[in-house]
PDB file of C-alpha atoms in Angstrom:
ATOM      1  CA  MET A 181     190.497 -57.510  52.337  1.00  0.00           C
ATOM      2  CA  THR A 182     187.314 -59.346  53.233  1.00  0.00           C
ATOM      3  CA  ILE A 183     187.882 -62.819  54.657  1.00  0.00           C
ATOM      4  CA  ASP A 184     185.072 -65.305  54.090  1.00  0.00           C
ATOM      5  CA  TYR A 185     186.406 -68.220  56.088  1.00  0.00           C
ATOM      6  CA  SER A 186     189.167 -69.044  58.539  1.00  0.00           C
ATOM      7  CA  ILE A 187     190.903 -72.405  58.908  1.00  0.00           C
ATOM      8  CA  ILE A 188     192.243 -72.895  62.425  1.00  0.00           C
ATOM      9  CA  VAL A 189     194.967 -75.450  63.141  1.00  0.00           C
ATOM     10  CA  PRO A 190     195.881 -76.117  66.793  1.00  0.00           C
ATOM     11  CA  ALA A 191     199.475 -77.332  66.921  1.00  0.00           C
ATOM     12  CA  TYR A 192     201.746 -78.568  69.684  1.00  0.00           C
ATOM     13  CA  ASN A 193     205.208 -79.749  68.539  1.00  0.00           C
ATOM     14  CA  GLU A 194     203.985 -80.557  65.032  1.00  0.00           C
ATOM     15  CA  GLU A 195     207.116 -79.736  63.037  1.00  0.00           C
ATOM     16  CA  ALA A 196     207.082 -83.180  61.397  1.00  0.00           C
ATOM     17  CA  MET A 197     203.641 -82.871  59.788  1.00  0.00           C
ATOM     18  CA  LEU A 198     202.571 -79.223  59.793  1.00  0.00           C
ATOM     19  CA  ALA A 199     204.247 -78.139  56.544  1.00  0.00           C
ATOM     20  CA  THR A 200     202.470 -80.874  54.599  1.00  0.00           C
ATOM     21  CA  THR A 201     199.132 -80.080  56.234  1.00  0.00           C
ATOM     22  CA  LEU A 202     199.439 -76.385  55.352  1.00  0.00           C
ATOM     23  CA  ALA A 203     200.484 -77.118  51.778  1.00  0.00           C
ATOM     24  CA  GLN A 204     197.465 -79.383  51.278  1.00  0.00           C
ATOM     25  CA  LEU A 205     195.183 -76.753  52.787  1.00  0.00           C
ATOM     26  CA  ARG A 206     196.507 -74.155  50.356  1.00  0.00           C
ATOM     27  CA  LYS A 207     195.763 -76.489  47.433  1.00  0.00           C
ATOM     28  CA  ALA A 208     192.209 -77.021  48.665  1.00  0.00           C
ATOM     29  CA  MET A 209     191.676 -73.304  49.268  1.00  0.00           C
ATOM     30  CA  ALA A 210     192.712 -72.530  45.689  1.00  0.00           C
ATOM     31  CA  THR A 211     189.689 -74.474  44.426  1.00  0.00           C
ATOM     32  CA  VAL A 212     187.016 -72.357  46.125  1.00  0.00           C
ATOM     33  CA  PRO A 213     185.875 -68.861  45.066  1.00  0.00           C
ATOM     34  CA  LEU A 214     185.737 -67.556  48.634  1.00  0.00           C
ATOM     35  CA  THR A 215     188.661 -65.831  50.344  1.00  0.00           C
ATOM     36  CA  GLY A 216     190.196 -67.682  53.265  1.00  0.00           C
ATOM     37  CA  GLU A 217     192.973 -67.476  55.821  1.00  0.00           C
ATOM     38  CA  ILE A 218     194.904 -70.020  57.863  1.00  0.00           C
ATOM     39  CA  ILE A 219     195.548 -69.506  61.561  1.00  0.00           C
ATOM     40  CA  VAL A 220     197.912 -71.816  63.437  1.00  0.00           C
ATOM     41  CA  THR A 221     197.708 -71.775  67.211  1.00  0.00           C
ATOM     42  CA  ASP A 222     201.137 -72.547  68.581  1.00  0.00           C
ATOM     43  CA  ASN A 223     200.149 -74.285  71.812  1.00  0.00           C
ATOM     44  CA  ASN A 224     203.412 -73.631  73.661  1.00  0.00           C
ATOM     45  CA  SER A 225     205.513 -75.764  71.318  1.00  0.00           C
ATOM     46  CA  THR A 226     209.182 -76.437  72.053  1.00  0.00           C
ATOM     47  CA  ASP A 227     210.119 -77.171  68.430  1.00  0.00           C
ATOM     48  CA  SER A 228     209.925 -75.157  65.184  1.00  0.00           C
ATOM     49  CA  THR A 229     206.127 -75.368  64.823  1.00  0.00           C
ATOM     50  CA  ALA A 230     205.634 -71.589  64.842  1.00  0.00           C
ATOM     51  CA  GLU A 231     208.393 -70.968  62.305  1.00  0.00           C
ATOM     52  CA  ILE A 232     207.035 -73.623  59.943  1.00  0.00           C
ATOM     53  CA  ALA A 233     203.557 -72.119  60.255  1.00  0.00           C
ATOM     54  CA  ARG A 234     204.807 -68.655  59.295  1.00  0.00           C
ATOM     55  CA  ASP A 235     206.820 -70.078  56.410  1.00  0.00           C
ATOM     56  CA  GLY A 236     203.612 -71.776  55.267  1.00  0.00           C
ATOM     57  CA  GLY A 237     201.798 -68.449  55.080  1.00  0.00           C
ATOM     58  CA  ALA A 238     199.734 -68.876  58.239  1.00  0.00           C
ATOM     59  CA  THR A 239     198.982 -66.326  60.908  1.00  0.00           C
ATOM     60  CA  VAL A 240     200.434 -67.613  64.183  1.00  0.00           C
ATOM     61  CA  VAL A 241     198.656 -67.221  67.504  1.00  0.00           C
ATOM     62  CA  PHE A 242     200.426 -68.224  70.712  1.00  0.00           C
ATOM     63  CA  GLU A 243     198.497 -70.024  73.445  1.00  0.00           C
ATOM     64  CA  PRO A 244     200.641 -70.744  76.517  1.00  0.00           C
ATOM     65  CA  LEU A 245     198.310 -73.206  78.245  1.00  0.00           C
ATOM     66  CA  ASN A 246     198.634 -76.648  76.694  1.00  0.00           C
ATOM     67  CA  GLN A 247     194.960 -77.528  76.200  1.00  0.00           C
ATOM     68  CA  ILE A 248     193.366 -78.480  72.889  1.00  0.00           C
ATOM     69  CA  SER A 249     190.080 -76.654  73.423  1.00  0.00           C
ATOM     70  CA  ARG A 250     191.873 -73.495  74.521  1.00  0.00           C
ATOM     71  CA  ALA A 251     194.141 -73.662  71.461  1.00  0.00           C
ATOM     72  CA  ARG A 252     191.110 -73.926  69.183  1.00  0.00           C
ATOM     73  CA  ASN A 253     189.367 -71.036  70.912  1.00  0.00           C
ATOM     74  CA  SER A 254     192.467 -68.815  70.843  1.00  0.00           C
ATOM     75  CA  GLY A 255     192.699 -69.287  67.089  1.00  0.00           C
ATOM     76  CA  ALA A 256     188.994 -68.529  66.674  1.00  0.00           C
ATOM     77  CA  LYS A 257     189.365 -65.242  68.561  1.00  0.00           C
ATOM     78  CA  LYS A 258     191.788 -64.029  65.884  1.00  0.00           C
ATOM     79  CA  ALA A 259     189.710 -65.343  62.980  1.00  0.00           C
ATOM     80  CA  ARG A 260     188.199 -62.811  60.602  1.00  0.00           C
ATOM     81  CA  GLY A 261     186.071 -65.163  58.536  1.00  0.00           C
ATOM     82  CA  ARG A 262     182.293 -65.570  58.594  1.00  0.00           C
ATOM     83  CA  TYR A 263     182.907 -69.300  58.737  1.00  0.00           C
ATOM     84  CA  LEU A 264     185.323 -71.314  60.856  1.00  0.00           C
ATOM     85  CA  ILE A 265     186.935 -74.640  60.005  1.00  0.00           C
ATOM     86  CA  PHE A 266     189.035 -76.468  62.597  1.00  0.00           C
ATOM     87  CA  VAL A 267     191.613 -78.900  61.239  1.00  0.00           C
ATOM     88  CA  ASP A 268     194.180 -80.957  63.140  1.00  0.00           C
ATOM     89  CA  ALA A 269     197.866 -80.625  62.265  1.00  0.00           C
ATOM     90  CA  ASP A 270     198.110 -84.232  61.027  1.00  0.00           C
ATOM     91  CA  THR A 271     195.115 -83.944  58.720  1.00  0.00           C
ATOM     92  CA  THR A 272     194.600 -83.571  54.966  1.00  0.00           C
ATOM     93  CA  VAL A 273     191.454 -81.832  53.727  1.00  0.00           C
ATOM     94  CA  PRO A 274     190.512 -82.907  50.172  1.00  0.00           C
ATOM     95  CA  PRO A 275     189.438 -79.941  47.990  1.00  0.00           C
ATOM     96  CA  ALA A 276     185.959 -81.421  47.524  1.00  0.00           C
ATOM     97  CA  LEU A 277     185.489 -81.604  51.298  1.00  0.00           C
ATOM     98  CA  LEU A 278     186.362 -77.951  51.802  1.00  0.00           C
ATOM     99  CA  GLN A 279     184.030 -77.055  48.938  1.00  0.00           C
ATOM    100  CA  ARG A 280     181.196 -79.079  50.464  1.00  0.00           C
ATOM    101  CA  ALA A 281     181.611 -77.613  53.949  1.00  0.00           C
ATOM    102  CA  LEU A 282     181.639 -74.038  52.679  1.00  0.00           C
ATOM    103  CA  SER A 283     178.683 -74.751  50.381  1.00  0.00           C
ATOM    104  CA  ASN A 284     176.722 -76.058  53.372  1.00  0.00           C
ATOM    105  CA  LEU A 285     177.468 -72.892  55.321  1.00  0.00           C
ATOM    106  CA  GLU A 286     176.804 -70.586  52.375  1.00  0.00           C
ATOM    107  CA  SER A 287     173.357 -72.124  51.923  1.00  0.00           C
ATOM    108  CA  GLY A 288     172.178 -70.461  55.131  1.00  0.00           C
ATOM    109  CA  GLN A 289     170.504 -73.712  56.145  1.00  0.00           C
ATOM    110  CA  CYS A 290     173.461 -75.188  58.038  1.00  0.00           C
ATOM    111  CA  SER A 291     175.096 -74.094  61.299  1.00  0.00           C
ATOM    112  CA  GLY A 292     178.031 -76.452  60.848  1.00  0.00           C
ATOM    113  CA  GLY A 293     179.092 -80.044  61.349  1.00  0.00           C
ATOM    114  CA  GLY A 294     181.961 -82.410  60.663  1.00  0.00           C
ATOM    115  CA  ALA A 295     183.108 -85.174  58.338  1.00  0.00           C
ATOM    116  CA  ASN A 296     183.693 -88.904  58.380  1.00  0.00           C
ATOM    117  CA  ILE A 297     187.371 -89.808  58.619  1.00  0.00           C
ATOM    118  CA  ARG A 298     189.799 -92.015  56.716  1.00  0.00           C
ATOM    119  CA  PRO A 299     193.288 -92.954  57.932  1.00  0.00           C
ATOM    120  CA  GLU A 300     196.047 -91.850  55.594  1.00  0.00           C
ATOM    121  CA  ALA A 301     197.979 -95.129  55.759  1.00  0.00           C
ATOM    122  CA  GLU A 302     197.029 -98.772  56.101  1.00  0.00           C
ATOM    123  CA  ILE A 303     196.134 -99.651  59.691  1.00  0.00           C
ATOM    124  CA  PRO A 304     195.483-103.020  61.387  1.00  0.00           C
ATOM    125  CA  LEU A 305     192.084-104.702  61.052  1.00  0.00           C
ATOM    126  CA  LEU A 306     190.950-103.920  64.594  1.00  0.00           C
ATOM    127  CA  ALA A 307     191.874-100.266  64.166  1.00  0.00           C
ATOM    128  CA  ARG A 308     189.852-100.172  60.934  1.00  0.00           C
ATOM    129  CA  GLY A 309     186.910-101.457  62.936  1.00  0.00           C
ATOM    130  CA  VAL A 310     187.308 -98.607  65.419  1.00  0.00           C
ATOM    131  CA  VAL A 311     187.316 -96.054  62.598  1.00  0.00           C
ATOM    132  CA  ALA A 312     184.268 -97.650  60.948  1.00  0.00           C
ATOM    133  CA  TYR A 313     182.374 -97.615  64.235  1.00  0.00           C
ATOM    134  CA  TRP A 314     183.203 -93.958  64.846  1.00  0.00           C
ATOM    135  CA  ASN A 315     182.058 -93.015  61.328  1.00  0.00           C
ATOM    136  CA  PHE A 316     178.782 -94.847  61.885  1.00  0.00           C
ATOM    137  CA  LEU A 317     178.275 -93.105  65.229  1.00  0.00           C
ATOM    138  CA  SER A 318     179.234 -89.741  63.765  1.00  0.00           C
ATOM    139  CA  ARG A 319     176.728 -89.804  60.924  1.00  0.00           C
ATOM    140  CA  THR A 320     173.848 -91.412  62.851  1.00  0.00           C
ATOM    141  CA  VAL A 321     174.085 -89.473  66.112  1.00  0.00           C
ATOM    142  CA  GLY A 322     175.596 -86.312  64.635  1.00  0.00           C
ATOM    143  CA  LEU A 323     179.031 -85.867  66.195  1.00  0.00           C
ATOM    144  CA  ALA A 324     181.991 -84.132  64.593  1.00  0.00           C
ATOM    145  CA  ALA A 325     185.475 -85.635  64.794  1.00  0.00           C
ATOM    146  CA  GLY A 326     187.995 -83.173  66.175  1.00  0.00           C
ATOM    147  CA  CYS A 327     190.192 -83.349  63.085  1.00  0.00           C
ATOM    148  CA  PHE A 328     187.524 -81.541  61.018  1.00  0.00           C
ATOM    149  CA  VAL A 329     184.849 -79.289  62.512  1.00  0.00           C
ATOM    150  CA  TYR A 330     183.120 -76.480  60.631  1.00  0.00           C
ATOM    151  CA  ALA A 331     180.696 -73.808  61.841  1.00  0.00           C
ATOM    152  CA  ARG A 332     179.287 -70.372  61.245  1.00  0.00           C
ATOM    153  CA  HIS A 333     181.380 -67.890  63.204  1.00  0.00           C
ATOM    154  CA  ASP A 334     178.350 -66.311  64.873  1.00  0.00           C
ATOM    155  CA  ASP A 335     176.983 -69.702  65.927  1.00  0.00           C
ATOM    156  CA  PHE A 336     180.405 -70.706  67.260  1.00  0.00           C
ATOM    157  CA  VAL A 337     180.424 -67.630  69.474  1.00  0.00           C
ATOM    158  CA  ALA A 338     176.808 -68.185  70.534  1.00  0.00           C
ATOM    159  CA  CYS A 339     177.730 -71.725  71.634  1.00  0.00           C
ATOM    160  CA  GLY A 340     180.602 -70.419  73.726  1.00  0.00           C
ATOM    161  CA  GLY A 341     183.215 -72.149  71.566  1.00  0.00           C
ATOM    162  CA  PHE A 342     184.908 -75.346  72.716  1.00  0.00           C
ATOM    163  CA  SER A 343     184.560 -76.139  76.397  1.00  0.00           C
ATOM    164  CA  GLU A 344     187.687 -75.273  78.348  1.00  0.00           C
ATOM    165  CA  LYS A 345     186.450 -77.359  81.265  1.00  0.00           C
ATOM    166  CA  VAL A 346     187.676 -80.515  79.532  1.00  0.00           C
ATOM    167  CA  TYR A 347     191.042 -81.659  78.185  1.00  0.00           C
ATOM    168  CA  ALA A 348     189.537 -84.046  75.617  1.00  0.00           C
ATOM    169  CA  THR A 349     186.216 -84.728  73.842  1.00  0.00           C
ATOM    170  CA  GLU A 350     185.682 -80.985  73.429  1.00  0.00           C
ATOM    171  CA  GLU A 351     184.403 -81.632  69.889  1.00  0.00           C
ATOM    172  CA  ILE A 352     181.648 -83.872  71.299  1.00  0.00           C
ATOM    173  CA  TRP A 353     180.352 -81.194  73.655  1.00  0.00           C
ATOM    174  CA  PHE A 354     180.612 -78.596  70.919  1.00  0.00           C
ATOM    175  CA  SER A 355     178.646 -80.812  68.523  1.00  0.00           C
ATOM    176  CA  ILE A 356     175.869 -81.162  71.100  1.00  0.00           C
ATOM    177  CA  ALA A 357     175.743 -77.406  71.715  1.00  0.00           C
ATOM    178  CA  LEU A 358     175.825 -76.530  68.012  1.00  0.00           C
ATOM    179  CA  LYS A 359     173.058 -79.026  67.178  1.00  0.00           C
ATOM    180  CA  ARG A 360     170.890 -77.498  69.880  1.00  0.00           C
ATOM    181  CA  LEU A 361     171.488 -73.994  68.516  1.00  0.00           C
ATOM    182  CA  ALA A 362     170.890 -75.132  64.935  1.00  0.00           C
ATOM    183  CA  ARG A 363     167.477 -76.541  65.872  1.00  0.00           C
ATOM    184  CA  LYS A 364     166.592 -73.260  67.572  1.00  0.00           C
ATOM    185  CA  HIS A 365     167.324 -71.345  64.356  1.00  0.00           C
ATOM    186  CA  ARG A 366     165.823 -74.052  62.117  1.00  0.00           C
ATOM    187  CA  ARG A 367     169.162 -74.901  60.606  1.00  0.00           C
ATOM    188  CA  GLN A 368     170.954 -78.227  60.268  1.00  0.00           C
ATOM    189  CA  PHE A 369     174.049 -79.876  61.685  1.00  0.00           C
ATOM    190  CA  ARG A 370     175.581 -81.857  58.820  1.00  0.00           C
ATOM    191  CA  ILE A 371     178.160 -84.626  58.873  1.00  0.00           C
ATOM    192  CA  ILE A 372     179.769 -84.926  55.450  1.00  0.00           C
ATOM    193  CA  THR A 373     180.188 -88.605  54.611  1.00  0.00           C
ATOM    194  CA  LYS A 374     181.941 -88.155  51.264  1.00  0.00           C
ATOM    195  CA  PRO A 375     184.592 -87.099  50.665  1.00  0.00           C
ATOM    196  CA  GLN A 376     186.158 -88.068  53.972  1.00  0.00           C
ATOM    197  CA  VAL A 377     188.780 -86.088  55.825  1.00  0.00           C
ATOM    198  CA  ILE A 378     192.155 -87.852  55.847  1.00  0.00           C
ATOM    199  CA  THR A 379     193.932 -88.181  59.179  1.00  0.00           C
ATOM    200  CA  SER A 380     197.268 -89.776  59.986  1.00  0.00           C
ATOM    201  CA  GLY A 381     195.601 -92.162  62.441  1.00  0.00           C
ATOM    202  CA  ARG A 382     198.856 -92.151  64.390  1.00  0.00           C
ATOM    203  CA  LYS A 383     197.270 -92.735  67.796  1.00  0.00           C
ATOM    204  CA  LEU A 384     195.721 -95.964  66.515  1.00  0.00           C
ATOM    205  CA  VAL A 385     199.263 -97.190  65.898  1.00  0.00           C
ATOM    206  CA  TRP A 386     200.997 -95.636  68.889  1.00  0.00           C
ATOM    207  CA  TYR A 387     198.796 -97.160  71.586  1.00  0.00           C
ATOM    208  CA  SER A 388     197.598-100.685  72.307  1.00  0.00           C
ATOM    209  CA  TYR A 389     193.996-101.614  71.547  1.00  0.00           C
ATOM    210  CA  SER A 390     193.406-102.661  75.159  1.00  0.00           C
ATOM    211  CA  TYR A 391     194.513 -99.230  76.379  1.00  0.00           C
ATOM    212  CA  GLN A 392     192.357 -97.436  73.813  1.00  0.00           C
ATOM    213  CA  SER A 393     189.336 -99.625  74.579  1.00  0.00           C
ATOM    214  CA  ILE A 394     189.575 -98.989  78.307  1.00  0.00           C
ATOM    215  CA  LEU A 395     190.047 -95.269  77.702  1.00  0.00           C
ATOM    216  CA  LEU A 396     186.999 -95.024  75.425  1.00  0.00           C
ATOM    217  CA  LEU A 397     184.905 -96.951  77.932  1.00  0.00           C
ATOM    218  CA  ILE A 398     185.913 -94.572  80.701  1.00  0.00           C
ATOM    219  CA  VAL A 399     185.216 -91.504  78.548  1.00  0.00           C
ATOM    220  CA  PHE A 400     181.721 -92.690  77.612  1.00  0.00           C
ATOM    221  CA  LEU A 401     180.751 -93.930  81.073  1.00  0.00           C
ATOM    222  CA  LEU A 402     182.521 -91.265  83.152  1.00  0.00           C
ATOM    223  CA  PRO A 403     182.849 -88.207  80.860  1.00  0.00           C
ATOM    224  CA  PHE A 404     183.561 -85.873  83.790  1.00  0.00           C
ATOM    225  CA  LEU A 405     187.011 -87.459  84.061  1.00  0.00           C
ATOM    226  CA  THR A 406     188.079 -85.532  80.941  1.00  0.00           C
ATOM    227  CA  ARG A 407     188.267 -82.492  83.207  1.00  0.00           C
ATOM    228  CA  PHE A 408     191.528 -83.887  84.569  1.00  0.00           C
ATOM    229  CA  LYS A 409     194.493 -83.512  82.260  1.00  0.00           C
ATOM    230  CA  TRP A 410     196.493 -86.333  83.828  1.00  0.00           C
ATOM    231  CA  LEU A 411     193.726 -88.725  82.767  1.00  0.00           C
ATOM    232  CA  CYS A 412     193.868 -87.436  79.181  1.00  0.00           C
ATOM    233  CA  ALA A 413     197.491 -88.314  78.444  1.00  0.00           C
ATOM    234  CA  TYR A 414     196.327 -90.137  75.282  1.00  0.00           C
ATOM    235  CA  TRP A 415     195.690 -86.740  73.698  1.00  0.00           C
ATOM    236  CA  TYR A 416     198.762 -84.939  75.042  1.00  0.00           C
ATOM    237  CA  LYS A 417     201.698 -87.304  75.327  1.00  0.00           C
ATOM    238  CA  ARG A 418     203.475 -89.207  72.601  1.00  0.00           C
ATOM    239  CA  PRO A 419     205.446 -92.393  72.909  1.00  0.00           C
ATOM    240  CA  LYS A 420     209.168 -92.165  72.345  1.00  0.00           C
ATOM    241  CA  GLN A 421     209.910 -92.593  68.666  1.00  0.00           C
TER     242      GLN A 421
END
């Protein structure tokens, strides 16, 4: 069977949210005429993530090294589709968004891109400001949020995939590389503003605004620090529930 597109979901201990994410993906996939597959990269989980992924009809790839970029790349290596879509395990992709992304890629004029984001639940005012600022930056500068990245498979490979030198912000470096390649081939890098991808926004609730502000400042001013995993705990550790 010919596979037109592959949806790749990196997952580390995501048993609480993965089943819902996969079910929503299946609903969205049923609305497009192309044939797709779902690949879940089990990033060395200690819970039932892999079992839930298989029960949800996904192909499971195991990646032993706990690193987001490596998990994304491991899933991409098993992908059979002409197009790749990377979705986080706490994310809902509206059918119209999947349709729009695939339409962009099918046009032959687009190498890939991302989407503006919307938190699933109500979040505090300051957190809403953070999301609004990111969406503005995303659409004006052209940066894909990690929860939804789409690309032609051949262009993904040509870019070298997601950088495994960093433990966070890999989607930023990939966006820069993909935009550069798109210009070379006279194609576009497109951020989809509507519909938005829906994310749980859980980190905005888990961590204090002062901590997040300091972290963002460090990342933007000293991006090389993302090469050290111990400085990227925000992306890898969760507070006790």
